[in-house]
CSV table of C-alpha atoms in Angstrom, one decimal:
chain,number,residue,atom,x,y,z
A,1,MET,CA,-3.5,9.4,5.8
A,2,LYS,CA,-6.5,9.0,3.7
A,3,ALA,CA,-7.1,8.1,0.1
A,4,VAL,CA,-10.3,8.0,-2.0
A,5,VAL,CA,-11.4,4.8,-3.9
A,6,SER,CA,-11.9,5.7,-7.6
A,7,GLU,CA,-14.9,4.7,-9.7
A,8,LYS,CA,-12.7,1.7,-10.9
A,9,GLY,CA,-11.9,0.7,-7.4
A,10,GLN,CA,-8.4,2.1,-7.5
A,11,VAL,CA,-6.6,3.8,-4.7
A,12,THR,CA,-3.4,6.0,-4.8
A,13,ILE,CA,-1.1,5.1,-2.0
A,14,PRO,CA,0.4,8.4,-0.6
A,15,LYS,CA,4.0,9.1,-1.7
A,16,GLU,CA,5.3,9.3,1.8
A,17,LEU,CA,4.0,5.7,2.6
A,18,ARG,CA,5.3,4.3,-0.8
A,19,GLU,CA,8.7,5.6,-0.1
A,20,HIS,CA,8.7,4.5,3.6
A,21,LEU,CA,7.6,1.0,2.6
A,22,GLY,CA,9.8,0.7,-0.5
A,23,LEU,CA,6.8,0.3,-2.8
A,24,THR,CA,8.0,1.0,-6.4
A,25,ARG,CA,6.4,0.5,-9.8
A,26,GLY,CA,5.6,-3.1,-10.3
A,27,THR,CA,5.5,-4.0,-6.6
A,28,ILE,CA,2.9,-6.7,-6.1
A,29,LEU,CA,0.6,-6.3,-3.1
A,30,ASP,CA,-1.4,-9.1,-1.5
A,31,PHE,CA,-4.7,-7.9,0.0
A,32,GLU,CA,-6.9,-9.5,2.6
A,33,ALA,CA,-9.6,-8.5,5.0
A,34,VAL,CA,-8.8,-9.0,8.7
A,35,GLU,CA,-11.6,-8.4,11.2
A,36,GLY,CA,-13.1,-5.7,8.9
A,37,THR,CA,-9.8,-4.0,8.1
A,38,LEU,CA,-8.1,-4.0,4.7
A,39,VAL,CA,-4.5,-5.3,5.0
A,40,ALA,CA,-2.0,-5.1,2.1
A,41,ARG,CA,1.4,-6.8,2.2
A,42,LYS,CA,4.2,-6.8,-0.3
A,43,ASP,CA,4.1,-10.2,-2.1
A,44,LEU,CA,7.5,-11.8,-2.4
A,45,ALA,CA,6.9,-13.3,-5.8
A,46,THR,CA,10.3,-15.0,-5.7
A,47,ASP,CA,12.4,-16.4,-2.9
A,48,PRO,CA,14.8,-13.6,-1.9
A,49,ILE,CA,17.6,-16.1,-1.3
A,50,ALA,CA,17.2,-17.8,-4.7
A,51,LYS,CA,19.4,-15.4,-6.6
A,52,TRP,CA,22.3,-16.2,-4.3
A,53,ARG,CA,22.0,-20.0,-4.4
A,54,GLY,CA,25.0,-21.7,-6.0
A,55,ARG,CA,27.1,-18.5,-6.1
A,56,GLY,CA,29.3,-19.4,-3.1
A,57,ARG,CA,32.5,-21.0,-3.9
A,58,LEU,CA,35.0,-22.7,-1.6
A,59,PRO,CA,38.6,-21.5,-1.7
A,60,ASP,CA,41.0,-23.7,-3.6
A,61,GLY,CA,42.1,-26.7,-1.6
A,62,ALA,CA,38.9,-26.9,0.5
A,63,VAL,CA,37.6,-30.5,0.5
A,64,SER,CA,34.1,-29.9,1.8
A,65,VAL,CA,32.0,-27.2,3.4
A,66,ASP,CA,32.3,-28.9,6.8
A,67,ALA,CA,36.1,-29.0,6.5
A,68,TYR,CA,36.2,-25.3,5.4
A,69,VAL,CA,33.9,-24.2,8.3
A,70,SER,CA,35.9,-26.2,10.8
A,71,ALA,CA,39.1,-24.7,9.6
A,72,ALA,CA,37.6,-21.2,9.6
A,73,ARG,CA,36.4,-21.7,13.2
A,74,ASP,CA,39.8,-22.9,14.3
A,75,ALA,CA,41.5,-19.9,12.7
A,76,ASP,CA,39.1,-17.5,14.5
A,77,CYS,CA,40.1,-19.0,17.9
A,78,ASP,CA,43.8,-18.3,17.4
């Protein structure tokens, strides 16, 4: 697929590629030149795991994570 660089240096990424790569409005791309080739990568501005940190809760009665994991493993073996 080809695209033309505008007078302002802008390029429209073809819709098929945007959809395939999940590029939506506001997606940040990080550009670099690698051996004469322009490479663009989605920039993960935030840690994708960060929104989940601190959301896990142990069931009532669990003393520690280690104890809970040990009990869960023992239950799976039965």
